[in-house]
Amino acid sequence: MDPAVTIAGLSKQFTLHVQGGVILPVLSGVALTVAPGECVALHGASGTGKSSLLRLVYGNYRCQAGSIVVRHRGESIDIATATPQKILELRRHTIGYVSQFLRVVPRVPAVEVVAEPGRAFGMSRLEAEHRAERLLSRLRIPERLWHLPPATFSGGEQQRINLARGFVVDFPVLLLDEPTAALDADNRRTVVSLIGEAKARGAAILGIFHDAEVREAVADRLIPMRGLSQAA
Amino acid sequence: MSSRPLLQVRGVTRRYGPRVGCREVSFELWPGEVLGVVGESGSGKTTLLKCLSAQLVPDAGAIVYDTRDDGPRDIFALSEPRRRLLARTDWGIVHQHPVEGLRMGVSAGANVGERLMAVGARHYGRIRGQALDWLGRVEIPRDRIDDLPRTFSGGMLQRLQIARNLVSRPRLVFMDEPTGSLDVSVQARLLDLLRGLVAELGLSVIVVTHDLAVARLLAHRLMVMRGGAVVEHGLTDQVLDDPQHPYTQLLVASILHP
């Protein structure tokens, strides 16, 4: 089957103009593919560019060279050169991203935060909220919190809100940045099931899993990542 | 999303004598898109917004708007009355200070209803009904409909200005620092309200702000201006999380986090 994500020759560096133009190389010549139904884990110490790679695939970072081709509704779209409008379209329909931290919007209750990607995908309000509630209860967010804004939630609760947001739409491509970092054993198991279900329906998953048990349970392949900044 | 831009801006330049207001600004705005224009005071943001909304005539460049009836037209090639009609019917302008966008001598209901009458509504009961509906949507208690705006708080005034602008269902809304004159506690409520309305109505918006947090919450795309010119543009989170231009990096690095 054609890969859902094909990365080739990908290089990323940061030029810090505020600090006298210091150049921080992060990635150089990265190549990998992720097939539908497969979970690929980026593996390496911190500072080796794992999170940066996920952000590049999501269009959150710009690369200096290379291509990031994502299958989107039968088309091949190169994130490295796509217009902002196209990237937003991919984020609505094709790519889900669970970051380590929840960016809270003032006043918006948890259930709506979770339902939002569903609405953007085109679900009815009812369906999006129904799916949101199902995920919130699977991830053990007490019902009394559903209608409160998550700004005051604990780190673990915020991470679960973020996870629910990422799984509310059946995205064909999922980017997971340490999705279980702040979770207890029960919730870790739930996340492992969610990832398993996503793979079973054909999602291509690229993730960072520090927890060895979780990684062994979900990852089909490991991509070793080594630091550039130390080497340079 | 439709197949052509709602607004095409090419090489817009405006000088004040020897001083440059904005220089060679070009971009496209697509239906349903929110474009944030950020930069410090004096960067040319407001001059650009005034040119785009036909409040100022540019010295050079073209601003092509996709009109409902005749398709894309250069707004400065239209006759003055047609341009005014366009601004009144198809556009909204939300000013930083609500008093600039409201009539302080007439009631809240009249402020909203007036816009409907400007686009041809005549039935009093229906106009009042819609005014009431809009006061509700911007979270102003309906029993304040007959009160004068000067009895309103700053946050309520700004919400009233938004209702006045949106009641006539414009396709393009210009906002100049919409939260700039409000207390921080009131800003969040207004931002949340704006986000909801923009998504629900599928509005295209150009919002000028110096507040990067406001830009992140509202805008799909950002243009960063400095010294009258656009120095960087792109997806909002990309510009803020991986800024490329030295000036954008400086702006992002200068944000205070409480």
Coordinates of C-alpha atoms in Angstrom, one line a residue:
Chain A
M1 CA 0.0 0.0 0.0
D2 CA 1.2 3.6 -0.7
P3 CA 2.6 5.2 2.4
A4 CA 0.4 7.8 4.1
V5 CA 3.5 9.9 4.9
T6 CA 6.7 10.0 2.9
I7 CA 9.5 12.2 4.2
A8 CA 12.7 12.6 2.1
G9 CA 15.9 14.7 2.6
L10 CA 14.3 16.7 5.4
S11 CA 16.6 19.3 7.0
K12 CA 15.8 21.8 9.7
Q13 CA 17.8 24.4 11.4
F14 CA 17.0 27.4 13.6
T15 CA 18.7 30.7 13.0
L16 CA 18.5 32.7 16.2
H17 CA 18.7 36.3 15.1
V18 CA 18.0 37.6 18.6
Q19 CA 21.2 35.8 19.7
G20 CA 23.6 37.1 17.1
G21 CA 22.5 34.8 14.3
V22 CA 23.5 31.5 16.1
I23 CA 22.5 28.6 13.9
L24 CA 21.1 25.4 15.6
P25 CA 21.0 22.5 13.2
V26 CA 18.2 20.1 14.3
L27 CA 17.6 17.6 11.5
S28 CA 19.6 16.7 8.4
G29 CA 18.6 14.4 5.5
V30 CA 15.8 12.7 7.4
A31 CA 13.9 10.1 5.3
L32 CA 11.1 7.8 6.5
T33 CA 7.7 6.5 5.5
V34 CA 4.6 5.6 7.5
A35 CA 2.1 3.2 5.9
P36 CA -1.7 3.2 6.7
G37 CA -2.3 1.0 9.8
E38 CA 1.3 1.4 11.0
C39 CA 2.8 3.0 14.1
V40 CA 6.3 4.3 13.7
A41 CA 8.1 5.5 16.8
L42 CA 10.8 8.2 16.8
H43 CA 13.4 7.0 19.2
G44 CA 16.3 8.9 20.8
A45 CA 17.5 11.1 23.6
S46 CA 15.9 14.5 24.2
G47 CA 17.3 17.2 21.9
T48 CA 17.5 15.0 18.9
G49 CA 14.7 16.7 17.0
K50 CA 11.9 14.2 17.5
S51 CA 9.3 16.9 18.5
S52 CA 10.6 19.2 15.8
L53 CA 10.0 16.4 13.2
L54 CA 6.4 16.0 14.3
R55 CA 5.9 19.8 14.1
L56 CA 7.4 19.9 10.6
V57 CA 4.9 17.2 9.5
Y58 CA 2.1 19.3 11.0
G59 CA 3.2 22.4 9.2
N60 CA 4.0 24.1 12.5
Y61 CA 7.7 24.5 11.6
R62 CA 9.3 25.3 8.3
C63 CA 12.1 23.2 6.9
Q64 CA 15.2 24.3 5.0
A65 CA 15.2 21.4 2.6
G66 CA 13.4 18.2 1.7
S67 CA 9.8 17.1 1.3
I68 CA 7.0 15.8 3.5
V69 CA 4.4 14.2 1.3
V70 CA 1.1 13.4 2.9
R71 CA -1.8 11.5 1.2
H72 CA -4.8 13.7 1.5
R73 CA -8.1 12.7 -0.1
G74 CA -6.4 10.8 -2.8
E75 CA -3.9 13.6 -3.6
S76 CA -0.2 13.9 -2.6
I77 CA 0.4 17.1 -0.8
D78 CA 3.9 18.3 0.1
I79 CA 3.6 20.1 3.5
A80 CA 7.0 21.8 2.8
T81 CA 5.6 23.8 -0.1
A82 CA 1.8 23.7 0.6
T83 CA -0.1 27.0 1.0
P84 CA -1.4 27.9 4.5
Q85 CA -4.9 27.3 3.2
K86 CA -3.9 23.8 2.1
I87 CA -2.2 23.0 5.4
L88 CA -5.3 24.1 7.3
E89 CA -7.4 21.8 5.1
L90 CA -5.1 18.9 5.9
R91 CA -5.4 19.7 9.6
R92 CA -9.2 19.6 9.4
H93 CA -9.4 16.4 7.4
T94 CA -6.2 14.4 7.4
I95 CA -3.6 15.1 10.2
G96 CA -4.3 15.0 13.9
Y97 CA -1.7 16.1 16.3
V98 CA -1.5 15.6 20.0
S99 CA 1.1 17.9 21.5
Q100 CA 2.5 17.6 25.0
F101 CA 0.7 20.7 26.2
L102 CA -2.9 21.9 25.9
R103 CA -3.3 25.4 24.6
V104 CA -6.3 26.6 26.4
V105 CA -8.8 29.0 25.0
P106 CA -10.4 31.2 27.8
R107 CA -14.0 30.4 28.7
V108 CA -14.4 27.4 26.3
P109 CA -15.6 24.3 28.3
A110 CA -13.7 21.0 28.0
V111 CA -16.3 19.2 26.0
E112 CA -16.3 22.0 23.4
V113 CA -12.5 22.0 23.3
V114 CA -12.6 18.3 22.5
A115 CA -15.5 18.6 20.0
E116 CA -14.0 21.5 18.1
P117 CA -11.9 19.3 15.6
G118 CA -15.0 17.3 14.9
R119 CA -17.0 20.5 14.1
A120 CA -14.1 21.6 11.9
F121 CA -14.2 18.2 10.1
G122 CA -17.8 18.8 9.3
M123 CA -19.6 16.8 12.0
S124 CA -22.9 18.1 13.4
R125 CA -22.7 19.7 16.8
L126 CA -24.6 16.7 18.3
E127 CA -22.3 14.1 16.7
A128 CA -19.1 16.0 17.6
E129 CA -20.2 16.5 21.3
H130 CA -21.3 12.9 21.5
R131 CA -17.9 11.6 20.3
A132 CA -16.2 14.1 22.6
E133 CA -18.2 12.8 25.6
R134 CA -17.4 9.2 24.8
L135 CA -13.7 10.0 24.7
L136 CA -13.8 12.1 27.9
S137 CA -15.4 9.2 29.7
R138 CA -13.0 6.6 28.3
L139 CA -10.2 8.8 29.4
R140 CA -11.7 9.1 32.9
I141 CA -12.4 12.8 33.0
P142 CA -15.1 13.2 35.6
E143 CA -18.4 14.4 34.2
R144 CA -18.5 17.4 36.5
L145 CA -15.4 18.8 34.6
W146 CA -16.9 18.5 31.1
H147 CA -18.5 21.8 31.2
L148 CA -15.7 23.7 32.8
P149 CA -12.8 25.4 30.8
P150 CA -9.7 23.2 31.2
A151 CA -7.4 26.1 32.2
T152 CA -7.5 25.1 35.9
F153 CA -7.3 21.3 35.2
S154 CA -4.2 19.3 36.4
G155 CA -1.4 18.4 34.0
G156 CA -2.7 14.9 33.5
E157 CA -6.3 16.1 32.9
Q158 CA -5.1 18.6 30.4
Q159 CA -3.1 15.9 28.6
R160 CA -6.2 13.7 28.4
I161 CA -8.3 16.6 27.0
N162 CA -5.6 17.0 24.4
L163 CA -5.7 13.3 23.6
A164 CA -9.5 13.3 23.3
R165 CA -9.2 16.3 20.9
G166 CA -6.7 14.3 18.8
F167 CA -8.9 11.2 18.6
V168 CA -12.3 12.8 18.2
V169 CA -11.9 12.7 14.4
D170 CA -10.8 9.4 12.7
F171 CA -7.7 11.1 11.2
P172 CA -5.8 9.1 8.5
V173 CA -2.5 10.5 10.0
L174 CA -1.9 10.9 13.7
L175 CA 1.2 12.6 15.2
L176 CA 1.6 11.8 18.9
D177 CA 4.1 13.7 21.0
E178 CA 4.6 11.7 24.3
P179 CA 0.9 11.1 24.7
T180 CA 1.2 9.3 28.0
A181 CA 3.8 11.4 29.7
A182 CA 1.6 12.6 32.6
L183 CA -0.8 9.6 32.8
D184 CA -1.4 6.9 35.3
A185 CA -1.4 3.2 34.4
D186 CA -5.2 2.9 33.7
N187 CA -5.1 5.9 31.4
R188 CA -1.9 4.7 29.7
R189 CA -3.8 1.4 28.9
T190 CA -6.7 3.4 27.5
V191 CA -4.3 5.3 25.2
V192 CA -2.7 2.1 24.1
S193 CA -6.2 0.8 23.1
L194 CA -7.0 4.1 21.3
I195 CA -3.9 3.8 19.3
G196 CA -4.6 0.1 18.6
E197 CA -8.1 1.0 17.3
A198 CA -6.7 3.8 15.2
K199 CA -4.2 1.4 13.6
A200 CA -7.0 -1.1 13.0
R201 CA -9.0 1.4 11.0
G202 CA -5.9 2.2 8.9
A203 CA -4.4 5.3 10.6
A204 CA -0.8 6.0 10.0
I205 CA 0.8 7.0 13.3
L206 CA 4.1 8.8 13.9
G207 CA 4.9 9.2 17.5
I208 CA 7.3 9.7 20.4
F209 CA 6.7 7.3 23.3
H210 CA 9.1 7.6 26.2
D211 CA 7.3 5.0 28.2
A212 CA 8.9 1.7 27.1
E213 CA 5.9 -0.4 27.9
V214 CA 3.6 1.8 25.8
R215 CA 6.2 1.9 23.0
E216 CA 6.4 -1.9 22.8
A217 CA 2.7 -2.2 22.9
V218 CA 2.0 0.2 20.0
A219 CA 5.1 0.6 17.8
D220 CA 5.6 -1.5 14.7
R221 CA 9.0 0.1 13.9
L222 CA 11.5 2.4 15.6
I223 CA 13.4 5.1 13.8
P224 CA 16.6 6.0 15.7
M225 CA 17.2 9.7 16.0
R226 CA 20.6 11.1 16.8
G227 CA 21.5 14.6 17.8
L228 CA 22.9 17.1 15.2
S229 CA 23.7 19.9 17.5
Q230 CA 26.1 17.8 19.6
A231 CA 27.8 16.5 16.4
A232 CA 28.1 19.9 14.8
Chain B
M1 CA -14.1 27.3 0.3
S2 CA -14.8 29.0 -2.9
S3 CA -12.5 29.0 -5.9
R4 CA -11.3 32.6 -5.9
P5 CA -10.1 35.1 -3.3
L6 CA -12.6 37.5 -1.8
L7 CA -9.9 40.2 -1.7
Q8 CA -6.7 40.6 -3.8
V9 CA -4.3 43.3 -2.7
R10 CA -1.4 44.2 -5.0
G11 CA 1.4 46.6 -4.3
V12 CA -0.6 48.9 -2.0
T13 CA 1.5 51.9 -1.0
R14 CA 0.5 55.0 1.0
R15 CA 2.7 57.9 2.0
Y16 CA 2.1 60.8 4.3
G17 CA 4.3 63.4 2.7
P18 CA 7.8 62.0 2.8
R19 CA 6.8 59.4 5.5
V20 CA 5.8 55.9 4.4
G21 CA 2.5 54.6 5.9
C22 CA 2.6 51.3 4.1
R23 CA 4.7 50.1 1.2
E24 CA 4.2 47.5 -1.6
V25 CA 1.8 45.3 0.4
S26 CA 0.3 42.4 -1.5
F27 CA -1.8 39.5 -0.4
E28 CA -5.0 37.5 -1.0
L29 CA -7.8 36.9 1.4
W30 CA -10.0 33.8 0.9
P31 CA -13.6 33.5 1.9
G32 CA -13.9 32.4 5.5
E33 CA -10.3 33.3 6.3
V34 CA -9.1 35.4 9.2
L35 CA -5.9 37.3 8.5
G36 CA -4.1 38.9 11.4
V37 CA -1.8 41.9 10.8
V38 CA 0.7 42.3 13.6
G39 CA 3.5 44.7 14.3
E40 CA 4.3 47.6 16.7
S41 CA 2.7 51.0 16.6
G42 CA 4.0 52.9 13.6
S43 CA 4.5 49.7 11.6
G44 CA 1.8 50.7 9.1
K45 CA -0.9 48.2 10.2
T46 CA -3.6 50.8 10.7
T47 CA -2.7 52.7 7.5
L48 CA -3.0 49.5 5.6
L49 CA -6.4 48.7 7.2
K50 CA -7.7 52.1 6.3
C51 CA -6.6 51.7 2.7
L52 CA -8.2 48.2 2.4
S53 CA -11.5 49.5 3.9
A54 CA -11.5 52.5 1.5
Q55 CA -11.2 55.0 4.4
L56 CA -7.8 56.2 2.8
V57 CA -6.9 56.3 -0.8
P58 CA -3.6 54.5 -1.6
D59 CA -0.9 56.3 -3.7
A60 CA -0.2 53.1 -5.6
G61 CA -1.5 49.6 -6.0
A62 CA -4.8 47.9 -6.5
I63 CA -7.4 46.4 -4.1
V64 CA -9.7 44.0 -5.9
Y65 CA -12.9 42.9 -4.1
D66 CA -15.1 40.0 -5.3
T67 CA -18.4 41.9 -5.4
R68 CA -21.7 39.9 -5.1
D69 CA -23.1 41.1 -8.3
D70 CA -20.2 41.9 -10.7
G71 CA -17.4 39.7 -9.5
P72 CA -13.9 41.1 -8.8
R73 CA -13.7 44.9 -9.0
D74 CA -10.9 47.3 -8.1
I75 CA -12.6 49.2 -5.3
F76 CA -11.0 52.5 -6.2
A77 CA -12.2 52.2 -9.8
L78 CA -15.8 52.1 -8.5
S79 CA -17.8 55.4 -8.3
E80 CA -17.9 57.0 -4.9
P81 CA -21.5 56.1 -4.3
R82 CA -21.0 52.4 -5.3
R83 CA -17.9 52.2 -3.0
R84 CA -20.0 53.6 -0.1
L85 CA -22.8 51.2 -0.8
L86 CA -20.3 48.3 -0.8
A87 CA -18.8 49.4 2.5
R88 CA -22.3 49.8 4.0
T89 CA -23.7 46.5 2.8
D90 CA -20.9 44.0 2.3
W91 CA -18.3 45.2 4.9
G92 CA -18.1 45.8 8.6
I93 CA -15.6 47.9 10.4
V94 CA -14.9 47.3 14.1
H95 CA -13.0 50.2 15.6
Q96 CA -10.6 50.0 18.5
H97 CA -12.7 52.6 20.4
P98 CA -16.4 51.7 20.2
V99 CA -17.4 55.4 20.3
E100 CA -15.9 55.7 16.8
G101 CA -18.2 53.0 15.5
L102 CA -21.4 53.7 17.5
R103 CA -23.8 56.6 17.6
M104 CA -23.8 57.6 21.3
G105 CA -27.0 59.7 21.1
V106 CA -29.3 56.9 20.1
S107 CA -30.4 53.7 21.9
A108 CA -28.5 50.3 21.7
G109 CA -31.4 48.9 19.7
A110 CA -31.3 51.9 17.2
N111 CA -27.5 51.4 16.8
V112 CA -28.1 47.9 15.6
G113 CA -31.4 48.6 13.7
E114 CA -29.8 51.5 11.8
R115 CA -27.5 49.2 10.0
L116 CA -30.5 47.1 8.8
M117 CA -32.3 50.2 7.6
A118 CA -29.2 51.2 5.7
V119 CA -29.5 48.0 3.7
G120 CA -33.2 48.5 3.1
A121 CA -35.1 47.1 6.0
R122 CA -38.3 49.1 6.8
H123 CA -40.5 46.9 9.0
Y124 CA -40.2 48.2 12.6
G125 CA -41.2 45.0 14.3
R126 CA -38.8 42.9 12.4
I127 CA -35.9 45.4 12.8
R128 CA -36.5 45.5 16.6
G129 CA -36.8 41.7 16.6
Q130 CA -33.4 41.3 14.9
A131 CA -31.8 43.9 17.1
L132 CA -33.0 42.0 20.2
D133 CA -31.7 38.8 18.7
W134 CA -28.3 40.3 18.1
L135 CA -28.0 41.9 21.5
G136 CA -28.6 38.3 22.8
R137 CA -25.9 36.9 20.6
V138 CA -23.3 39.4 21.8
E139 CA -24.4 38.7 25.4
I140 CA -26.0 42.1 26.1
P141 CA -29.2 41.7 28.3
R142 CA -32.2 42.3 26.1
D143 CA -33.8 44.7 28.6
R144 CA -31.0 47.1 27.8
I145 CA -32.3 47.6 24.2
D146 CA -33.7 51.1 24.9
D147 CA -30.8 52.3 26.9
L148 CA -28.2 54.8 25.6
P149 CA -24.7 53.3 24.9
R150 CA -23.1 55.8 27.3
T151 CA -24.7 53.8 30.2
F152 CA -22.8 50.7 29.0
S153 CA -19.4 49.3 30.2
G154 CA -16.4 49.2 27.8
G155 CA -16.9 45.5 27.1
M156 CA -20.6 46.0 26.4
L157 CA -19.9 48.9 24.1
Q158 CA -17.4 46.8 22.1
R159 CA -20.0 43.9 21.9
L160 CA -22.6 46.4 20.8
Q161 CA -20.3 47.7 18.0
I162 CA -19.9 44.1 16.9
A163 CA -23.6 43.5 16.8
R164 CA -24.1 46.7 14.8
N165 CA -21.5 45.5 12.3
L166 CA -22.7 41.9 11.9
V167 CA -26.5 42.4 11.9
S168 CA -26.5 43.2 8.2
R169 CA -24.5 40.0 7.4
P170 CA -21.3 41.5 5.9
R171 CA -18.9 39.2 4.1
L172 CA -15.8 41.0 5.1
V173 CA -15.1 42.6 8.4
F174 CA -12.1 44.9 9.3
M175 CA -11.1 45.0 12.9
D176 CA -8.6 47.5 14.4
E177 CA -7.3 46.3 17.8
P178 CA -10.8 45.0 18.7
T179 CA -9.7 44.2 22.3
G180 CA -7.2 47.0 22.6
S181 CA -9.4 49.3 24.8
L182 CA -10.6 46.6 27.1
D183 CA -9.5 45.3 30.5
V184 CA -7.8 41.9 30.3
S185 CA -10.6 40.2 32.1
V186 CA -13.1 41.5 29.5
Q187 CA -10.8 40.6 26.5
A188 CA -11.2 36.9 26.9
R189 CA -15.0 37.0 26.7
L190 CA -14.9 39.2 23.6
L191 CA -12.3 37.0 21.9
D192 CA -14.3 33.9 22.6
L193 CA -17.4 35.6 21.3
L194 CA -15.6 36.8 18.1
R195 CA -14.2 33.4 17.4
G196 CA -17.6 31.8 17.7
L197 CA -19.3 34.4 15.5
V198 CA -16.6 34.3 12.8
A199 CA -16.8 30.5 12.5
E200 CA -20.6 30.4 12.6
L201 CA -21.1 33.1 10.0
G202 CA -18.1 32.1 7.8
L203 CA -16.9 35.6 7.8
S204 CA -13.7 36.8 6.2
V205 CA -11.8 39.1 8.6
I206 CA -8.7 41.3 8.6
V207 CA -7.8 42.0 12.2
V208 CA -5.0 44.4 13.1
T209 CA -3.5 43.8 16.5
H210 CA -0.3 44.3 18.4
D211 CA -1.3 41.5 20.7
L212 CA 0.2 38.2 19.5
A213 CA -2.0 36.2 21.9
V214 CA -5.1 37.8 20.2
A215 CA -3.6 37.0 16.8
R216 CA -3.1 33.4 17.8
L217 CA -6.6 32.9 19.0
L218 CA -8.4 34.6 16.1
A219 CA -6.2 34.4 12.9
H220 CA -5.6 31.6 10.5
R221 CA -2.8 33.5 8.9
L222 CA -0.5 36.3 10.0
M223 CA 1.3 39.2 8.2
V224 CA 4.1 40.8 10.2
M225 CA 4.6 44.5 9.4
R226 CA 7.6 46.7 10.1
G227 CA 8.3 50.2 8.8
G228 CA 5.3 50.0 6.5
A229 CA 6.4 46.7 4.8
V230 CA 5.4 43.1 5.3
V231 CA 8.5 41.3 6.6
E232 CA 6.9 37.8 7.1
H233 CA 3.6 36.1 6.4
G234 CA 2.3 32.5 6.9
L235 CA 0.2 30.2 9.0
T236 CA -0.4 31.8 12.3
D237 CA 1.1 29.1 14.5
Q238 CA 4.1 28.7 12.2
V239 CA 4.9 32.4 12.3
L240 CA 4.6 32.5 16.1
D241 CA 6.3 29.1 16.8
D242 CA 9.0 29.2 14.1
P243 CA 9.5 32.8 13.2
Q244 CA 12.0 33.4 10.4
H245 CA 12.5 37.1 10.2
P246 CA 14.7 38.8 12.8
Y247 CA 12.0 41.3 13.6
T248 CA 9.3 38.5 14.1
Q249 CA 11.8 36.7 16.3
L250 CA 12.2 39.8 18.4
L251 CA 8.5 40.3 18.6
V252 CA 7.9 36.7 19.7
A253 CA 10.8 36.8 22.2
S254 CA 9.4 40.0 23.7
I255 CA 6.1 38.5 24.9
L256 CA 5.7 38.5 28.7
H257 CA 4.4 35.3 30.2
P258 CA 2.7 35.8 33.5

